[in-house]
Amino acid sequence: MKRYEGLEGILLIDDDLPTNFIHKKVIERAAVDTAVKSITNVQEALDFITHSGIYEHTAEIPRPGLIFLDINMPGLDGWDFMEAYNRLDLRFKARLVIIMLSTSLNPEDKSMALIDKEVVTFLNKPLRPEMVTALLDHYFKEIV
């Protein structure tokens, strides 16, 4: 199992429970030693990151160093998440790497995602173990 500096956890933000389940299994197959949390809506994800709402007294739960964010969700979507995220205090986002995910083949989605300086890349679903490994090796330092 690989461990990475600054990667206490990975957060999956996607309204589709089967996709979250599959992506969690993909991360496990990538042999990453980290906590994986899946959340199905934007507001809960923001609460998790900022230790507010139902996560107010949960400092013991590992917070993410990496977020896989779905674009298309009912209600608040990935774009809404990024708008709110960009307004957060720096202490909540200092060490976060955000990857936008989508099944959309619309090139405008990728262009819009990459305009946001907080989004490091845009990938098409589903995740695969080699994608996860490549991202972690690129954005985090492996602990040997």
MMTF fields as JSON, N, C-alpha, C and O atoms, coordinates in Angstrom:
{
  "mmtfVersion": "1.0.0",
  "mmtfProducer": "UNKNOWN",
  "numBonds": 575,
  "numAtoms": 576,
  "numGroups": 144,
  "numChains": 1,
  "numModels": 1,
  "chainsPerModel": [1],
  "groupsPerChain": [144],
  "chainIdList": ["A"],
  "bondAtomList": [4, 2, 8, 6, 12, 10, 16, 14, 20, 18, 24, 22, 28, 26, 32, 30, 36, 34, 40, 38, 44, 42, 48, 46, 52, 50, 56, 54, 60, 58, 64, 62, 68, 66, 72, 70, 76, 74, 80, 78, 84, 82, 88, 86, 92, 90, 96, 94, 100, 98, 104, 102, 108, 106, 112, 110, 116, 114, 120, 118, 124, 122, 128, 126, 132, 130, 136, 134, 140, 138, 144, 142, 148, 146, 152, 150, 156, 154, 160, 158, 164, 162, 168, 166, 172, 170, 176, 174, 180, 178, 184, 182, 188, 186, 192, 190, 196, 194, 200, 198, 204, 202, 208, 206, 212, 210, 216, 214, 220, 218, 224, 222, 228, 226, 232, 230, 236, 234, 240, 238, 244, 242, 248, 246, 252, 250, 256, 254, 260, 258, 264, 262, 268, 266, 272, 270, 276, 274, 280, 278, 284, 282, 288, 286, 292, 290, 296, 294, 300, 298, 304, 302, 308, 306, 312, 310, 316, 314, 320, 318, 324, 322, 328, 326, 332, 330, 336, 334, 340, 338, 344, 342, 348, 346, 352, 350, 356, 354, 360, 358, 364, 362, 368, 366, 372, 370, 376, 374, 380, 378, 384, 382, 388, 386, 392, 390, 396, 394, 400, 398, 404, 402, 408, 406, 412, 410, 416, 414, 420, 418, 424, 422, 428, 426, 432, 430, 436, 434, 440, 438, 444, 442, 448, 446, 452, 450, 456, 454, 460, 458, 464, 462, 468, 466, 472, 470, 476, 474, 480, 478, 484, 482, 488, 486, 492, 490, 496, 494, 500, 498, 504, 502, 508, 506, 512, 510, 516, 514, 520, 518, 524, 522, 528, 526, 532, 530, 536, 534, 540, 538, 544, 542, 548, 546, 552, 550, 556, 554, 560, 558, 564, 562, 568, 566, 572, 570],
  "bondOrderList": [1, 1, 1, 1, 1, 1, 1, 1, 1, 1, 1, 1, 1, 1, 1, 1, 1, 1, 1, 1, 1, 1, 1, 1, 1, 1, 1, 1, 1, 1, 1, 1, 1, 1, 1, 1, 1, 1, 1, 1, 1, 1, 1, 1, 1, 1, 1, 1, 1, 1, 1, 1, 1, 1, 1, 1, 1, 1, 1, 1, 1, 1, 1, 1, 1, 1, 1, 1, 1, 1, 1, 1, 1, 1, 1, 1, 1, 1, 1, 1, 1, 1, 1, 1, 1, 1, 1, 1, 1, 1, 1, 1, 1, 1, 1, 1, 1, 1, 1, 1, 1, 1, 1, 1, 1, 1, 1, 1, 1, 1, 1, 1, 1, 1, 1, 1, 1, 1, 1, 1, 1, 1, 1, 1, 1, 1, 1, 1, 1, 1, 1, 1, 1, 1, 1, 1, 1, 1, 1, 1, 1, 1, 1],
  "groupList": [{"groupName": "MET", "atomNameList": ["N", "CA", "C", "O"], "elementList": ["N", "C", "C", "O"], "formalChargeList": [0, 0, 0, 0], "bondAtomList": [1, 0, 2, 1, 3, 2], "bondOrderList": [1, 1, 2], "singleLetterCode": "M", "chemCompType": "L-PEPTIDE LINKING"}, {"groupName": "LYS", "atomNameList": ["N", "CA", "C", "O"], "elementList": ["N", "C", "C", "O"], "formalChargeList": [0, 0, 0, 0], "bondAtomList": [1, 0, 2, 1, 3, 2], "bondOrderList": [1, 1, 2], "singleLetterCode": "K", "chemCompType": "L-PEPTIDE LINKING"}, {"groupName": "ARG", "atomNameList": ["N", "CA", "C", "O"], "elementList": ["N", "C", "C", "O"], "formalChargeList": [0, 0, 0, 0], "bondAtomList": [1, 0, 2, 1, 3, 2], "bondOrderList": [1, 1, 2], "singleLetterCode": "R", "chemCompType": "L-PEPTIDE LINKING"}, {"groupName": "TYR", "atomNameList": ["N", "CA", "C", "O"], "elementList": ["N", "C", "C", "O"], "formalChargeList": [0, 0, 0, 0], "bondAtomList": [1, 0, 2, 1, 3, 2], "bondOrderList": [1, 1, 2], "singleLetterCode": "Y", "chemCompType": "L-PEPTIDE LINKING"}, {"groupName": "GLU", "atomNameList": ["N", "CA", "C", "O"], "elementList": ["N", "C", "C", "O"], "formalChargeList": [0, 0, 0, 0], "bondAtomList": [1, 0, 2, 1, 3, 2], "bondOrderList": [1, 1, 2], "singleLetterCode": "E", "chemCompType": "L-PEPTIDE LINKING"}, {"groupName": "GLY", "atomNameList": ["N", "CA", "C", "O"], "elementList": ["N", "C", "C", "O"], "formalChargeList": [0, 0, 0, 0], "bondAtomList": [1, 0, 2, 1, 3, 2], "bondOrderList": [1, 1, 2], "singleLetterCode": "G", "chemCompType": "PEPTIDE LINKING"}, {"groupName": "LEU", "atomNameList": ["N", "CA", "C", "O"], "elementList": ["N", "C", "C", "O"], "formalChargeList": [0, 0, 0, 0], "bondAtomList": [1, 0, 2, 1, 3, 2], "bondOrderList": [1, 1, 2], "singleLetterCode": "L", "chemCompType": "L-PEPTIDE LINKING"}, {"groupName": "ILE", "atomNameList": ["N", "CA", "C", "O"], "elementList": ["N", "C", "C", "O"], "formalChargeList": [0, 0, 0, 0], "bondAtomList": [1, 0, 2, 1, 3, 2], "bondOrderList": [1, 1, 2], "singleLetterCode": "I", "chemCompType": "L-PEPTIDE LINKING"}, {"groupName": "ASP", "atomNameList": ["N", "CA", "C", "O"], "elementList": ["N", "C", "C", "O"], "formalChargeList": [0, 0, 0, 0], "bondAtomList": [1, 0, 2, 1, 3, 2], "bondOrderList": [1, 1, 2], "singleLetterCode": "D", "chemCompType": "L-PEPTIDE LINKING"}, {"groupName": "PRO", "atomNameList": ["N", "CA", "C", "O"], "elementList": ["N", "C", "C", "O"], "formalChargeList": [0, 0, 0, 0], "bondAtomList": [1, 0, 2, 1, 3, 2], "bondOrderList": [1, 1, 2], "singleLetterCode": "P", "chemCompType": "L-PEPTIDE LINKING"}, {"groupName": "THR", "atomNameList": ["N", "CA", "C", "O"], "elementList": ["N", "C", "C", "O"], "formalChargeList": [0, 0, 0, 0], "bondAtomList": [1, 0, 2, 1, 3, 2], "bondOrderList": [1, 1, 2], "singleLetterCode": "T", "chemCompType": "L-PEPTIDE LINKING"}, {"groupName": "ASN", "atomNameList": ["N", "CA", "C", "O"], "elementList": ["N", "C", "C", "O"], "formalChargeList": [0, 0, 0, 0], "bondAtomList": [1, 0, 2, 1, 3, 2], "bondOrderList": [1, 1, 2], "singleLetterCode": "N", "chemCompType": "L-PEPTIDE LINKING"}, {"groupName": "PHE", "atomNameList": ["N", "CA", "C", "O"], "elementList": ["N", "C", "C", "O"], "formalChargeList": [0, 0, 0, 0], "bondAtomList": [1, 0, 2, 1, 3, 2], "bondOrderList": [1, 1, 2], "singleLetterCode": "F", "chemCompType": "L-PEPTIDE LINKING"}, {"groupName": "HIS", "atomNameList": ["N", "CA", "C", "O"], "elementList": ["N", "C", "C", "O"], "formalChargeList": [0, 0, 0, 0], "bondAtomList": [1, 0, 2, 1, 3, 2], "bondOrderList": [1, 1, 2], "singleLetterCode": "H", "chemCompType": "L-PEPTIDE LINKING"}, {"groupName": "VAL", "atomNameList": ["N", "CA", "C", "O"], "elementList": ["N", "C", "C", "O"], "formalChargeList": [0, 0, 0, 0], "bondAtomList": [1, 0, 2, 1, 3, 2], "bondOrderList": [1, 1, 2], "singleLetterCode": "V", "chemCompType": "L-PEPTIDE LINKING"}, {"groupName": "ALA", "atomNameList": ["N", "CA", "C", "O"], "elementList": ["N", "C", "C", "O"], "formalChargeList": [0, 0, 0, 0], "bondAtomList": [1, 0, 2, 1, 3, 2], "bondOrderList": [1, 1, 2], "singleLetterCode": "A", "chemCompType": "L-PEPTIDE LINKING"}, {"groupName": "SER", "atomNameList": ["N", "CA", "C", "O"], "elementList": ["N", "C", "C", "O"], "formalChargeList": [0, 0, 0, 0], "bondAtomList": [1, 0, 2, 1, 3, 2], "bondOrderList": [1, 1, 2], "singleLetterCode": "S", "chemCompType": "L-PEPTIDE LINKING"}, {"groupName": "GLN", "atomNameList": ["N", "CA", "C", "O"], "elementList": ["N", "C", "C", "O"], "formalChargeList": [0, 0, 0, 0], "bondAtomList": [1, 0, 2, 1, 3, 2], "bondOrderList": [1, 1, 2], "singleLetterCode": "Q", "chemCompType": "L-PEPTIDE LINKING"}, {"groupName": "TRP", "atomNameList": ["N", "CA", "C", "O"], "elementList": ["N", "C", "C", "O"], "formalChargeList": [0, 0, 0, 0], "bondAtomList": [1, 0, 2, 1, 3, 2], "bondOrderList": [1, 1, 2], "singleLetterCode": "W", "chemCompType": "L-PEPTIDE LINKING"}],
  "groupTypeList": [0, 1, 2, 3, 4, 5, 6, 4, 5, 7, 6, 6, 7, 8, 8, 8, 6, 9, 10, 11, 12, 7, 13, 1, 1, 14, 7, 4, 2, 15, 15, 14, 8, 10, 15, 14, 1, 16, 7, 10, 11, 14, 17, 4, 15, 6, 8, 12, 7, 10, 13, 16, 5, 7, 3, 4, 13, 10, 15, 4, 7, 9, 2, 9, 5, 6, 7, 12, 6, 8, 7, 11, 0, 9, 5, 6, 8, 5, 18, 8, 12, 0, 4, 15, 3, 11, 2, 6, 8, 6, 2, 12, 1, 15, 2, 6, 14, 7, 7, 0, 6, 16, 10, 16, 6, 11, 9, 4, 8, 1, 16, 0, 15, 6, 7, 8, 1, 4, 14, 14, 10, 12, 6, 11, 1, 9, 6, 2, 9, 4, 0, 14, 10, 15, 6, 6, 8, 13, 3, 12, 1, 4, 7, 14],
  "groupIdList": [1, 2, 3, 4, 5, 6, 7, 8, 9, 10, 11, 12, 13, 14, 15, 16, 17, 18, 19, 20, 21, 22, 23, 24, 25, 26, 27, 28, 29, 30, 31, 32, 33, 34, 35, 36, 37, 38, 39, 40, 41, 42, 43, 44, 45, 46, 47, 48, 49, 50, 51, 52, 53, 54, 55, 56, 57, 58, 59, 60, 61, 62, 63, 64, 65, 66, 67, 68, 69, 70, 71, 72, 73, 74, 75, 76, 77, 78, 79, 80, 81, 82, 83, 84, 85, 86, 87, 88, 89, 90, 91, 92, 93, 94, 95, 96, 97, 98, 99, 100, 101, 102, 103, 104, 105, 106, 107, 108, 109, 110, 111, 112, 113, 114, 115, 116, 117, 118, 119, 120, 121, 122, 123, 124, 125, 126, 127, 128, 129, 130, 131, 132, 133, 134, 135, 136, 137, 138, 139, 140, 141, 142, 143, 144],
  "secStructList": [7, 5, 3, 3, 6, 6, 7, 1, 3, 3, 3, 3, 3, 7, 1, 7, 2, 2, 2, 2, 2, 2, 2, 2, 2, 2, 2, 2, 2, 6, 6, 5, 7, 1, 3, 3, 3, 3, 3, 1, 1, 2, 2, 2, 2, 2, 2, 2, 2, 2, 6, 7, 4, 4, 4, 6, 6, 7, 6, 6, 1, 7, 7, 7, 1, 3, 3, 3, 3, 3, 1, 7, 7, 1, 1, 1, 7, 2, 2, 2, 2, 2, 2, 2, 2, 2, 6, 1, 7, 2, 2, 2, 2, 6, 6, 7, 3, 3, 3, 3, 3, 3, 1, 7, 7, 7, 2, 2, 2, 2, 2, 2, 2, 2, 2, 1, 6, 6, 3, 3, 3, 3, 3, 3, 1, 1, 7, 7, 2, 2, 2, 2, 2, 2, 2, 2, 2, 2, 2, 1, 7, 3, 3, 7],
  "xCoordList": [0.839, 0.0, 0.876, 1.816, 0.549, 1.295, 0.669, -0.551, 1.545, 1.107, 1.734, 2.845, 1.0, 1.46, 1.412, 0.479, 2.435, 2.509, 1.366, 1.144, 0.646, -0.441, -1.742, -2.683, -1.798, -3.005, -3.601, -3.405, -4.326, -5.004, -6.271, -6.709, -6.861, -8.098, -8.382, -7.795, -9.302, -9.815, -11.314, -11.978, -11.85, -13.278, -13.883, -13.433, -14.906, -15.669, -16.965, -17.746, -17.203, -18.44, -19.196, -18.862, -20.219, -21.002, -22.354, -22.415, -23.427, -24.761, -25.109, -26.096, -24.324, -24.617, -23.91, -22.69, -24.683, -24.106, -23.311, -22.226, -23.796, -22.994, -21.645, -20.638, -21.628, -20.356, -19.405, -18.22, -19.906, -19.058, -18.514, -17.342, -19.36, -18.922, -17.813, -16.789, -18.026, -17.03, -15.728, -14.649, -15.824, -14.608, -13.86, -12.63, -14.589, -13.92, -13.155, -12.028, -13.754, -13.085, -11.873, -10.849, -11.977, -10.856, -9.688, -8.539, -9.972, -8.922, -8.28, -7.062, -9.091, -8.545, -7.637, -6.575, -8.055, -7.243, -5.941, -4.964, -5.937, -4.715, -3.752, -2.655, -4.16, -3.327, -2.868, -1.694, -3.823, -3.538, -4.003, -5.153, -3.11, -3.426, -3.93, -3.16, -5.229, -5.841, -7.326, -7.906, -7.939, -9.382, -10.098, -9.651, -11.2, -12.007, -13.409, -14.05, -13.874, -15.218, -15.998, -15.501, -17.226, -18.079, -19.262, -19.874, -19.562, -20.657, -21.47, -20.916, -22.792, -23.656, -24.23, -25.009, -23.856, -24.358, -23.343, -22.495, -23.457, -22.486, -22.451, -21.369, -23.606, -23.609, -22.952, -22.19, -23.237, -22.6, -21.089, -20.329, -20.658, -19.222, -18.552, -17.468, -19.189, -18.639, -18.596, -17.63, -19.648, -19.668, -18.532, -17.885, -18.293, -17.222, -15.866, -15.061, -15.621, -14.337, -14.128, -13.013, -15.212, -15.094, -15.43, -15.509, -15.629, -15.956, -17.197, -17.227, -18.213, -19.441, -20.639, -20.491, -21.826, -23.028, -22.892, -22.477, -23.236, -23.161, -21.726, -21.504, -20.762, -19.343, -18.636, -17.407, -19.41, -18.831, -17.871, -16.844, -18.166, -17.329, -16.698, -16.756, -16.101, -15.537, -14.083, -13.661, -13.333, -11.931, -11.115, -10.074, -11.575, -10.827, -10.961, -10.172, -11.939, -12.121, -11.106, -11.038, -10.313, -9.337, -10.009, -11.011, -9.455, -9.969, -9.2, -8.082, -9.792, -9.184, -7.995, -7.898, -7.101, -6.047, -6.383, -5.837, -7.311, -7.718, -9.229, -9.838, -9.831, -11.275, -11.532, -10.985, -12.378, -12.907, -14.323, -15.178, -14.579, -15.834, -16.596, -16.093, -17.813, -18.696, -19.253, -19.506, -19.439, -20.017, -21.533, -22.113, -22.168, -23.627, -24.268, -24.193, -24.905, -25.64, -26.929, -26.962, -27.994, -29.234, -29.051, -28.222, -29.817, -29.669, -28.355, -28.078, -27.548, -26.232, -25.325, -25.282, -24.597, -23.745, -22.271, -21.93, -21.407, -19.974, -19.549, -18.629, -20.223, -19.905, -20.268, -19.524, -21.411, -21.818, -20.82, -20.478, -20.358, -19.351, -18.117, -17.613, -17.633, -16.419, -16.622, -15.715, -17.8, -18.088, -18.012, -17.408, -18.618, -18.573, -17.169, -16.694, -16.513, -15.166, -14.198, -13.359, -14.315, -13.416, -13.578, -12.684, -14.719, -14.949, -14.502, -14.52, -14.106, -13.706, -12.411, -11.573, -12.28, -11.045, -9.913, -10.118, -8.745, -7.598, -7.254, -6.734, -7.535, -7.18, -7.938, -7.49, -9.087, -9.856, -9.433, -9.792, -8.686, -8.346, -6.855, -6.453, -6.049, -4.611, -3.939, -3.025, -4.373, -3.663, -4.566, -4.317, -5.588, -6.524, -6.24, -5.98, -6.296, -6.173, -7.558, -8.115, -8.117, -9.459, -9.395, -8.822, -10.006, -10.118, -11.6, -12.399, -11.986, -13.379, -13.579, -12.755, -14.698, -15.047, -16.39, -17.266, -16.538, -17.821, -17.932, -16.931, -19.155, -19.404, -19.67, -19.826, -19.721, -20.01, -18.874, -17.695, -19.262, -18.276, -18.239, -17.577, -18.957, -19.015, -17.671, -17.276, -16.963, -15.659, -15.751, -14.766, -16.931, -17.089, -16.967, -16.471, -17.413, -17.28, -15.812, -15.436, -14.997, -13.564, -12.944, -12.165, -13.282, -12.742, -13.121, -12.282, -14.404, -14.867, -14.168, -13.79, -13.998, -13.349, -11.925, -11.483, -11.212, -9.794, -9.559, -8.434, -10.595, -10.481, -10.324, -9.64, -10.97, -10.9, -9.511, -9.093, -8.809, -7.425, -7.319, -6.233, -8.425, -8.412, -8.57, -8.273, -9.032, -9.214, -7.928, -7.517, -7.301, -6.014, -6.178, -5.331, -7.272, -7.507, -8.957, -9.698, -9.344, -10.685, -10.548, -9.794, -11.271, -11.2, -12.59, -13.572, -12.656, -13.911, -14.027, -13.049, -15.257, -15.538, -15.599, -15.843, -15.379, -15.066, -13.567, -12.754, -13.225, -11.817, -11.301, -12.059, -10.009, -9.331, -8.129, -7.603, -7.686, -6.576, -5.339, -4.7, -4.994, -3.798, -3.968, -2.988, -5.206, -5.464, -5.204, -4.562, -5.712, -5.539, -4.056, -3.571, -3.344, -1.91, -1.151, -0.301, -1.445, -0.754, -1.022, -0.104, -2.262, -2.598, -1.876, -1.315, -1.889, -1.234, 0.272, 0.881, 0.87, 2.311, 2.688, 3.783, 1.767, 2.041, 1.858, 2.665, 0.798, 0.456, 0.895, 0.833, 1.337, 1.738, 3.075, 3.447, 3.783, 5.056, 4.822, 4.252, 5.274, 5.101, 5.99, 7.144, 5.422, 6.182, 6.8, 6.097, 8.119, 8.818, 9.193, 9.789],
  "yCoordList": [-1.195, 0.0, 1.248, 1.368, 2.165, 3.416, 4.464, 4.568, 5.238, 6.384, 7.618, 7.58, 8.731, 9.988, 11.098, 11.196, 11.924, 13.078, 14.038, 14.373, 14.475, 15.433, 14.82, 15.54, 13.494, 12.827, 11.978, 10.764, 12.647, 11.921, 11.261, 10.243, 11.842, 11.298, 11.756, 12.718, 11.04, 11.387, 11.555, 10.728, 12.626, 12.9, 12.725, 13.334, 11.885, 11.694, 12.482, 12.23, 13.432, 14.202, 13.859, 14.335, 13.027, 12.565, 12.112, 11.387, 12.524, 12.157, 10.698, 10.184, 10.035, 8.672, 7.675, 7.524, 6.998, 6.058, 4.933, 4.613, 4.314, 3.263, 3.777, 3.073, 4.989, 5.564, 5.755, 5.443, 6.263, 6.423, 5.078, 4.971, 4.053, 2.712, 2.204, 1.702, 2.339, 1.882, 2.657, 2.065, 3.977, 4.786, 4.469, 4.511, 4.154, 3.752, 2.448, 2.303, 1.508, 0.233, 0.465, -0.199, 1.388, 1.718, 2.257, 1.886, 3.121, 3.678, 2.562, 2.541, 1.641, 0.492, -0.349, -0.798, -0.562, -1.343, -0.625, -1.26, 0.689, 1.45, 1.331, 1.888, 0.615, 0.338, 1.604, 1.762, 2.5, 3.751, 3.608, 3.252, 3.884, 3.806, 5.165, 5.995, 5.383, 6.641, 6.419, 5.467, 7.293, 7.224, 7.738, 8.701, 7.103, 7.554, 7.833, 6.967, 9.048, 9.456, 9.849, 10.584, 9.357, 9.772, 10.555, 10.189, 11.641, 12.528, 12.782, 12.95, 12.807, 12.878, 14.256, 14.403, 15.265, 16.605, 17.679, 17.492, 18.784, 19.878, 20.493, 20.704, 20.783, 21.441, 20.575, 21.079, 19.29, 18.407, 18.359, 18.318, 18.364, 18.357, 19.621, 19.554, 20.757, 22.017, 21.99, 22.456, 21.442, 21.312, 20.406, 20.689, 19.321, 18.392, 19.089, 18.953, 19.825, 20.514, 21.585, 21.788, 22.264, 23.39, 23.032, 23.919, 21.746, 21.295, 22.002, 22.417, 22.143, 22.811, 21.893, 20.765, 22.381, 21.563, 20.271, 20.293, 19.15, 17.867, 17.425, 16.462, 18.107, 17.77, 18.717, 18.76, 19.473, 20.481, 19.895, 20.509, 18.755, 18.179, 16.875, 15.859, 16.914, 15.685, 15.882, 15.418, 16.564, 16.837, 15.551, 15.555, 14.455, 13.197, 12.502, 11.611, 12.894, 12.287, 12.91, 14.134, 12.076, 12.634, 13.472, 13.066, 14.624, 15.508, 15.239, 14.724, 15.583, 15.209, 16.071, 17.246, 15.447, 16.164, 16.202, 17.001, 15.306, 15.169, 15.051, 14.314, 15.79, 15.727, 15.347, 15.95, 14.332, 14.005, 14.558, 14.095, 15.543, 16.293, 16.059, 16.342, 15.539, 15.373, 16.742, 17.582, 16.96, 18.227, 18.219, 19.117, 17.202, 17.187, 16.461, 15.238, 17.261, 16.73, 17.538, 18.708, 16.925, 17.693, 18.762, 18.614, 19.819, 20.922, 21.631, 22.047, 21.768, 22.372, 21.373, 20.195, 21.861, 20.968, 21.282, 22.078, 20.661, 20.869, 22.318, 22.796, 23.008, 24.432, 25.246, 26.142, 24.93, 25.613, 25.328, 26.215, 24.072, 23.722, 24.6, 25.17, 24.71, 25.488, 26.965, 27.625, 27.48, 28.882, 29.102, 30.072, 28.209, 28.326, 28.042, 28.725, 27.049, 26.674, 27.843, 28.097, 28.545, 29.668, 30.804, 31.639, 30.846, 31.881, 31.444, 32.251, 30.192, 29.691, 30.342, 30.775, 30.395, 30.839, 29.911, 28.705, 30.456, 29.679, 28.485, 27.483, 28.576, 27.471, 26.193, 25.102, 26.309, 25.122, 24.519, 23.383, 25.262, 24.757, 24.805, 24.631, 25.033, 25.215, 24.025, 24.208, 22.817, 21.642, 20.735, 19.532, 21.268, 20.442, 20.447, 21.49, 19.266, 19.088, 18.673, 17.684, 19.423, 19.124, 18.648, 19.301, 17.487, 16.898, 16.894, 16.332, 17.497, 17.441, 16.21, 15.876, 15.536, 14.322, 14.508, 15.214, 13.868, 13.924, 12.805, 12.263, 12.475, 11.582, 12.415, 11.875, 13.728, 14.64, 14.642, 14.659, 14.626, 14.743, 16.163, 16.431, 17.065, 18.452, 19.132, 19.252, 19.579, 20.229, 21.512, 21.929, 22.138, 23.349, 23.043, 23.873, 21.86, 21.486, 21.447, 21.966, 20.831, 20.757, 22.152, 22.477, 22.968, 24.335, 25.136, 25.81, 25.056, 25.796, 25.306, 26.105, 23.989, 23.434, 23.936, 24.305, 23.953, 24.314, 25.813, 26.241, 26.613, 28.058, 28.34, 29.285, 27.505, 27.684, 27.28, 26.137, 28.205, 27.952, 26.88, 26.349, 26.555, 25.54, 24.119, 23.151, 23.986, 22.672, 22.338, 23.072, 21.233, 20.893, 20.147, 20.252, 19.389, 18.703, 18.255, 18.298, 17.828, 17.357, 15.965, 15.766, 15.005, 13.636, 13.097, 13.511, 12.17, 11.487, 10.271, 9.571, 10.035, 8.854, 7.646, 7.774, 6.494, 6.19, 6.272, 6.2, 6.424, 6.367, 4.949, 3.98, 4.852, 3.554, 3.62, 4.705, 2.482, 2.496, 3.231, 3.958, 3.054, 3.716, 5.237, 5.975, 5.705, 7.152, 7.7, 8.737, 6.986, 7.406, 7.437, 8.41, 6.382, 6.304, 7.438, 8.072, 7.697, 8.777, 10.129, 10.938, 10.384, 11.658, 11.807, 12.863, 10.761, 10.83, 11.001, 11.786, 10.277, 10.413, 11.807, 12.298, 12.442, 13.781, 14.88, 15.806, 14.777, 15.864, 15.659, 16.592, 14.451, 14.173, 13.436, 12.787, 13.543, 12.854, 11.556, 11.556, 10.451, 9.173, 9.09, 9.518, 8.531, 8.301, 6.913, 5.909, 6.879, 5.599, 5.021, 3.946],
  "zCoordList": [0.0, 0.0, 0.0, 0.785, -0.889, -0.965, -0.053, 0.067, 0.584, 1.374, 0.786, 0.259, 0.882, 0.299, 1.337, 2.134, 1.302, 2.188, 1.86, 0.697, 2.89, 2.699, 2.204, 1.873, 2.154, 1.672, 2.793, 2.851, 3.672, 4.753, 4.24, 4.776, 3.199, 2.684, 1.272, 0.777, 0.632, -0.691, -0.543, 0.081, -1.115, -1.059, -2.446, -3.417, -2.52, -3.747, -3.609, -2.691, -4.512, -4.493, -5.768, -6.853, -5.621, -6.764, -6.232, -5.239, -6.872, -6.412, -6.708, -6.183, -7.53, -7.945, -7.02, -7.078, -6.169, -5.197, -5.852, -5.366, -6.934, -7.57, -8.091, -8.009, -8.62, -9.084, -7.915, -8.027, -6.797, -5.613, -5.152, -4.792, -5.162, -4.752, -5.674, -5.21, -6.973, -7.955, -7.789, -7.785, -7.651, -7.517, -6.227, -6.199, -5.161, -3.916, -4.135, -3.661, -4.844, -5.151, -6.06, -5.901, -6.998, -7.886, -7.067, -7.306, -6.113, -5.249, -4.429, -4.254, -3.929, -3.193, -4.098, -3.666, -5.354, -6.291, -6.653, -7.048, -6.517, -6.773, -5.589, -5.62, -4.561, -3.381, -2.674, -2.34, -2.455, -1.76, -0.311, -0.053, 0.62, 2.036, 2.497, 2.98, 2.343, 2.756, 2.985, 2.462, 3.764, 3.986, 2.743, 2.121, 2.384, 1.249, 1.763, 2.358, 1.526, 1.952, 0.721, -0.131, 0.625, -0.485, 0.056, 1.059, -0.637, -0.267, -1.531, -2.617, -1.373, -2.551, -2.858, -3.799, -2.078, -2.417, -2.041, -1.168, -2.717, -2.616, -1.219, -0.671, -0.634, 0.67, 1.735, 2.56, 1.724, 2.7, 2.491, 3.458, 1.242, 0.95, 1.485, 2.064, 1.295, 1.815, 3.34, 3.944, 3.966, 5.43, 5.902, 6.911, 5.174, 5.542, 5.498, 6.419, 4.439, 4.267, 5.341, 5.819, 5.71, 6.647, 8.095, 8.945, 8.387, 9.743, 10.268, 11.426, 9.442, 9.875, 9.667, 9.196, 10.021, 9.884, 10.671, 11.83, 10.058, 10.764, 11.031, 11.765, 10.451, 10.65, 11.615, 11.657, 12.387, 13.279, 14.31, 14.597, 14.864, 15.919, 15.448, 16.141, 14.277, 13.697, 13.283, 12.223, 14.117, 13.793, 13.647, 12.991, 14.251, 14.181, 12.824, 12.507, 12.031, 10.712, 9.749, 9.634, 9.054, 8.108, 7.033, 6.443, 6.792, 5.741, 4.453, 4.488, 3.33, 2.045, 1.645, 1.999, 0.899, 0.204, -1.275, -2.036, -1.672, -3.064, -3.124, -2.349, -4.059, -4.274, -5.725, -6.649, -5.907, -7.228, -7.243, -6.488, -8.093, -8.112, -9.406, -10.493, -9.281, -10.436, -10.828, -9.965, -12.107, -12.569, -12.427, -11.816, -12.993, -13.097, -11.922, -11.8, -11.056, -9.919, -9.8, -10.182, -9.273, -9.091, -8.015, -7.117, -8.112, -7.153, -7.413, -8.538, -6.375, -6.545, -7.258, -6.904, -8.272, -9.055, -8.826, -7.951, -9.605, -9.457, -9.644, -8.981, -10.548, -10.765, -9.516, -9.118, -8.903, -7.67, -6.545, -5.762, -6.479, -5.477, -5.656, -4.688, -6.886, -7.123, -6.808, -6.3, -7.105, -6.785, -5.271, -4.814, -4.504, -3.041, -2.516, -1.608, -3.077, -2.658, -2.839, -1.975, -3.95, -4.225, -3.225, -3.086, -2.522, -1.508, -0.111, 0.819, 0.048, 1.367, 1.845, 1.052, 3.156, 3.783, 3.345, 3.209, 3.128, 2.653, 3.546, 3.055, 4.835, 5.745, 5.402, 5.754, 4.716, 4.358, 3.022, 2.711, 2.245, 0.922, 0.613, -0.538, 1.611, 1.406, 0.734, -0.071, 1.049, 0.523, -0.303, -0.376, -0.915, -1.665, -3.16, -3.76, -3.742, -5.184, -5.676, -5.198, -6.63, -7.123, -8.574, -9.446, -8.794, -10.125, -10.474, -9.725, -11.577, -12.02, -12.871, -13.722, -12.622, -13.352, -14.041, -13.542, -15.19, -15.87, -16.886, -17.355, -17.213, -18.342, -19.59, -20.685, -19.417, -20.522, -21.538, -21.185, -22.8, -23.877, -24.437, -25.44, -23.776, -24.205, -23.921, -22.762, -24.974, -24.754, -23.924, -23.315, -23.898, -23.09, -21.599, -20.837, -21.175, -19.766, -19.357, -18.307, -20.19, -19.883, -19.871, -18.975, -20.849, -20.91, -19.678, -19.081, -19.297, -18.116, -16.852, -15.996, -16.74, -15.552, -15.432, -14.343, -16.528, -16.477, -16.365, -16.109, -16.552, -16.322, -14.83, -14.437, -13.998, -12.55, -12.069, -12.254, -11.462, -11.03, -9.948, -9.713, -9.289, -8.241, -8.792, -8.092, -10.029, -10.653, -11.404, -12.303, -11.03, -11.655, -12.971, -13.859, -13.099, -14.363, -14.449, -13.466, -15.633, -15.938, -16.534, -17.486, -15.979, -16.483, -16.764, -16.149, -17.7, -17.969, -17.068, -16.805, -16.598, -15.792, -16.709, -17.908, -16.146, -14.752, -14.498, -15.42, -13.226, -12.824, -13.024, -12.983, -13.237, -13.314, -12.376, -12.133, -11.846, -10.883, -11.394, -10.634, -12.662, -13.195, -13.259, -13.161, -13.423, -13.399, -11.998, -11.83, -10.999, -9.603, -9.25, -8.674, -9.593, -9.298, -9.971, -9.346, -11.227, -11.954, -11.308, -11.167, -10.915, -10.264, -8.934, -8.642, -8.134, -6.823, -6.968, -6.241, -7.895, -8.109, -8.605, -8.33, -9.338, -9.876, -8.82, -8.743, -8.008, -7.099, -5.651, -4.85, -5.308, -3.932, -3.922, -4.901, -2.814, -2.667, -1.899, -0.808, -2.492, -1.834, -0.59, -0.599, 0.47, 1.7, 1.585, 1.469, 1.619, 1.453, 2.793, 2.857]
}
